[in-house]
Amino acid sequence: MQSVKLAWDDIQLGTETGRVDIAITDAVLDFYLSTMELDIAWFTTGAAPYGKRIAPPDMVPKLAMEPLFQDYLNGNIGQNIRAKQAFQFIAPVFVGTTVHGVGHLVEKYERRGRRFVTVEGVFTDDSGNRLVLDRRTQMLLSDDFNMRS
Amino acid sequence: MQIVTVTKTATMEKMSQYSGAGNFHSDDKAGEQSGLGGAIVQGGQLVGYLNEMMVRTLGVGYIAGGAISVNFIKAVRPGDTVTTHAIRKETPADGDPARIEFDIWLENQHGEKCTVGTASGHLTEA
């Protein structure tokens, strides 16, 4: 298993973990619908009241997770696995738009001999309106952080 | 309002499609090397199934105004079939009478809970 760059005490709350811009295209949406075996009309055809295709609410966080969180976590803290996940879906994400995301490390804690970090992502449209909030807690897998080993 | 449950089988093909190839969400060897005992389904994929249930149940009241919070308590493996479940709570979410909340969970084919939590949204015409 890979070694880590940061010691536990050096993990700083408030660190920006990444930024990303995601173009929501028909092709991106179609691939996600296929992957998730989703056939809901709001996503496939743009049924009323939207009149235009929208993304499944969890699609943007999925597309963003590598540049927003995982590139930082894997590179600095090592392998990790999701322990908790929370989303708030504020407004629909339409095809043809670009979504902007920024991630931060907001919490770290120890529990039952394991260490965890929590990261938060905020996704906005071109006008800065919030679309989706993403808060996920990752259990650290590296032996450097496994207090049981 | 009728709760619409969702059942999916987690194939390695779909896991690889969701998580990419060559990692512990799509490769048994990588999962073994990470101490996970083989490949496991990515949590986001499981939350996606729960979100599908909530969208089918609450419609636009979940797409714009929905919230979900879950814990992953048991790994889901390739070949497992999972089903989402929800029970409506009696009290409104966040003290808002227009907002309804559910206890939600995802079970595997053995009836074991794998992901548990809550979800909420507005009751609208789906």
Coordinates of N, CA and C in Angstrom, one line a residue, chain A residues 41-126:
Chain A
A41 N -38.0 10.1 -17.0 CA -38.3 11.1 -18.1 C -37.6 12.4 -17.9
W42 N -37.5 12.9 -16.7 CA -36.8 14.2 -16.5 C -35.4 14.2 -17.0
F43 N -34.8 13.0 -16.9 CA -33.4 12.8 -17.3 C -33.3 12.4 -18.8
T44 N -34.2 11.7 -19.3 CA -34.1 11.1 -20.6 C -34.6 12.1 -21.7
T45 N -35.7 12.8 -21.4 CA -36.4 13.6 -22.4 C -36.6 15.0 -22.0
G46 N -36.5 15.3 -20.7 CA -36.8 16.7 -20.3 C -38.2 16.9 -20.1
A47 N -38.9 16.0 -19.4 CA -40.3 16.1 -19.1 C -40.7 17.3 -18.3
A48 N -42.0 17.7 -18.4 CA -42.4 18.9 -17.6 C -42.2 18.6 -16.1
P49 N -41.9 19.6 -15.3 CA -42.0 21.0 -15.6 C -40.8 21.7 -16.2
Y50 N -39.7 20.9 -16.4 CA -38.5 21.5 -16.8 C -38.4 21.8 -18.3
G51 N -38.9 20.9 -19.2 CA -38.9 21.1 -20.6 C -37.5 21.0 -21.2
K52 N -36.6 20.5 -20.4 CA -35.2 20.3 -20.9 C -34.6 19.2 -20.1
R53 N -33.8 18.4 -20.6 CA -33.2 17.4 -19.8 C -32.4 17.9 -18.7
I54 N -32.5 17.2 -17.5 CA -31.7 17.6 -16.4 C -30.9 16.3 -16.0
A55 N -29.9 16.6 -15.1 CA -29.0 15.5 -14.7 C -29.6 14.9 -13.4
P56 N -29.4 13.6 -13.3 CA -29.7 13.0 -12.0 C -29.0 13.7 -10.9
P57 N -29.6 13.9 -9.7 CA -29.1 14.8 -8.7 C -27.7 14.4 -8.3
D58 N -27.3 13.1 -8.3 CA -26.0 12.7 -7.8 C -24.9 12.7 -8.9
M59 N -25.3 13.1 -10.2 CA -24.4 12.9 -11.3 C -23.2 13.9 -11.2
V60 N -23.5 15.2 -10.9 CA -22.4 16.1 -10.8 C -21.4 15.8 -9.7
P61 N -21.8 15.5 -8.5 CA -20.8 15.1 -7.5 C -20.0 13.9 -7.9
K62 N -20.6 12.9 -8.6 CA -19.8 11.8 -9.1 C -18.8 12.2 -10.1
L63 N -19.2 13.0 -11.1 CA -18.2 13.4 -12.1 C -17.1 14.3 -11.5
A64 N -17.4 15.0 -10.4 CA -16.4 15.9 -9.8 C -15.5 15.3 -8.8
M65 N -15.8 14.1 -8.3 CA -15.1 13.6 -7.1 C -13.6 13.4 -7.2
E66 N -13.2 13.1 -8.4 CA -11.7 12.9 -8.5 C -11.0 14.2 -8.4
P67 N -11.3 15.2 -9.3 CA -10.5 16.4 -9.2 C -10.9 17.2 -7.9
L68 N -12.1 17.1 -7.4 CA -12.5 17.9 -6.2 C -11.9 17.3 -4.9
F69 N -11.9 16.0 -4.8 CA -11.5 15.4 -3.5 C -10.4 14.4 -3.6
Q70 N -10.6 13.4 -4.5 CA -9.8 12.2 -4.5 C -8.4 12.4 -4.9
D71 N -8.2 13.3 -5.9 CA -6.8 13.6 -6.3 C -6.0 14.1 -5.1
Y72 N -6.6 15.0 -4.3 CA -5.9 15.5 -3.1 C -5.7 14.4 -2.1
L73 N -6.8 13.7 -1.8 CA -6.7 12.7 -0.7 C -5.8 11.6 -1.1
N74 N -5.9 11.0 -2.3 CA -5.0 9.9 -2.7 C -3.5 10.4 -2.7
G75 N -3.3 11.6 -3.1 CA -1.9 12.1 -3.2 C -1.3 12.5 -1.9
N76 N -2.1 12.9 -1.0 CA -1.6 13.4 0.3 C -1.8 12.6 1.5
I77 N -2.9 11.8 1.5 CA -3.3 11.1 2.7 C -3.4 9.6 2.4
G78 N -3.5 9.2 1.1 CA -3.5 7.8 0.7 C -4.9 7.3 0.5
Q79 N -4.9 5.9 0.3 CA -6.2 5.3 -0.1 C -7.2 5.5 1.0
N80 N -8.5 5.6 0.6 CA -9.6 5.9 1.5 C -10.8 5.3 0.9
I81 N -11.8 5.2 1.8 CA -13.1 4.6 1.4 C -14.2 5.4 2.1
R82 N -15.3 5.5 1.4 CA -16.4 6.3 1.9 C -17.1 5.6 3.1
A83 N -17.3 6.4 4.1 CA -18.0 5.9 5.3 C -19.4 6.5 5.4
K84 N -19.4 7.8 5.0 CA -20.7 8.5 5.1 C -20.8 9.4 3.9
Q85 N -22.1 9.7 3.5 CA -22.4 10.6 2.4 C -23.6 11.4 2.7
A86 N -23.5 12.7 2.4 CA -24.7 13.5 2.5 C -24.8 14.5 1.3
F87 N -26.0 14.7 0.8 CA -26.2 15.6 -0.3 C -27.3 16.5 0.0
Q88 N -27.3 17.7 -0.4 CA -28.4 18.6 -0.5 C -28.6 19.0 -2.0
F89 N -29.8 18.8 -2.5 CA -30.0 19.1 -3.9 C -30.9 20.3 -4.0
I90 N -30.3 21.4 -4.3 CA -30.9 22.7 -4.2 C -31.7 23.1 -5.5
A91 N -31.1 22.9 -6.6 CA -31.8 23.2 -7.9 C -31.4 22.2 -8.9
P92 N -32.2 22.0 -10.0 CA -31.8 21.1 -11.0 C -30.6 21.6 -11.8
V93 N -29.9 20.6 -12.4 CA -28.7 20.9 -13.2 C -29.1 20.5 -14.7
F94 N -29.2 21.5 -15.5 CA -29.7 21.4 -16.9 C -28.5 21.0 -17.9
V95 N -28.9 20.2 -18.9 CA -28.0 20.0 -20.0 C -27.7 21.3 -20.7
G96 N -26.5 21.4 -21.1 CA -26.1 22.7 -21.8 C -25.4 23.7 -20.9
T97 N -25.4 23.4 -19.6 CA -24.8 24.3 -18.6 C -23.5 23.8 -18.2
T98 N -22.7 24.7 -17.5 CA -21.5 24.3 -16.9 C -21.6 24.5 -15.4
V99 N -21.2 23.5 -14.6 CA -21.3 23.6 -13.2 C -19.8 23.8 -12.6
H100 N -19.7 24.6 -11.6 CA -18.4 24.9 -11.0 C -18.4 24.3 -9.6
G101 N -17.3 23.6 -9.2 CA -17.3 23.0 -7.9 C -16.0 23.4 -7.2
V102 N -16.1 23.5 -5.9 CA -14.9 23.7 -5.1 C -15.0 22.8 -3.8
G103 N -13.9 22.2 -3.4 CA -13.9 21.3 -2.3 C -13.0 21.7 -1.2
H104 N -13.4 21.4 0.0 CA -12.6 21.7 1.2 C -12.5 20.5 2.2
L105 N -11.5 20.4 2.9 CA -11.4 19.5 4.0 C -11.9 20.1 5.3
V106 N -13.0 19.6 5.9 CA -13.6 20.3 6.9 C -13.6 19.6 8.3
E107 N -13.2 18.4 8.3 CA -13.2 17.7 9.6 C -12.3 16.5 9.6
K108 N -11.7 16.2 10.7 CA -10.9 14.9 10.8 C -11.2 14.4 12.3
Y109 N -11.3 13.1 12.4 CA -11.5 12.5 13.7 C -11.1 11.1 13.7
E110 N -11.0 10.6 15.0 CA -10.6 9.2 15.2 C -11.8 8.5 15.9
R111 N -12.1 7.3 15.5 CA -13.2 6.5 16.1 C -12.9 5.0 16.0
R112 N -12.9 4.4 17.1 CA -12.8 2.9 17.1 C -11.5 2.5 16.4
G113 N -10.4 3.2 16.7 CA -9.1 2.8 16.1 C -8.9 3.2 14.7
R114 N -9.9 3.9 14.1 CA -9.8 4.3 12.7 C -9.8 5.8 12.6
R115 N -9.2 6.3 11.5 CA -9.1 7.7 11.3 C -10.0 8.1 10.1
F116 N -10.6 9.2 10.2 CA -11.6 9.7 9.1 C -11.3 11.2 8.8
V117 N -11.6 11.5 7.6 CA -11.6 12.9 7.2 C -12.9 13.2 6.5
T118 N -13.5 14.4 6.6 CA -14.7 14.8 6.0 C -14.4 15.9 5.0
V119 N -14.8 15.8 3.8 CA -14.7 16.9 2.8 C -16.0 17.4 2.3
E120 N -16.1 18.6 1.9 CA -17.3 19.2 1.5 C -17.1 19.8 0.1
G121 N -18.1 19.6 -0.8 CA -18.0 20.3 -2.1 C -19.3 21.1 -2.3
V122 N -19.0 22.3 -2.9 CA -20.1 23.2 -3.2 C -20.2 23.4 -4.7
F123 N -21.3 23.2 -5.3 CA -21.5 23.3 -6.8 C -22.4 24.4 -7.1
T124 N -21.9 25.3 -8.0 CA -22.7 26.5 -8.4 C -22.8 26.6 -9.9
D125 N -23.8 27.4 -10.3 CA -23.9 27.7 -11.8 C -23.1 28.9 -12.1
D126 N -23.2 29.4 -13.4 CA -22.4 30.5 -13.8 C -22.6 31.8 -13.0

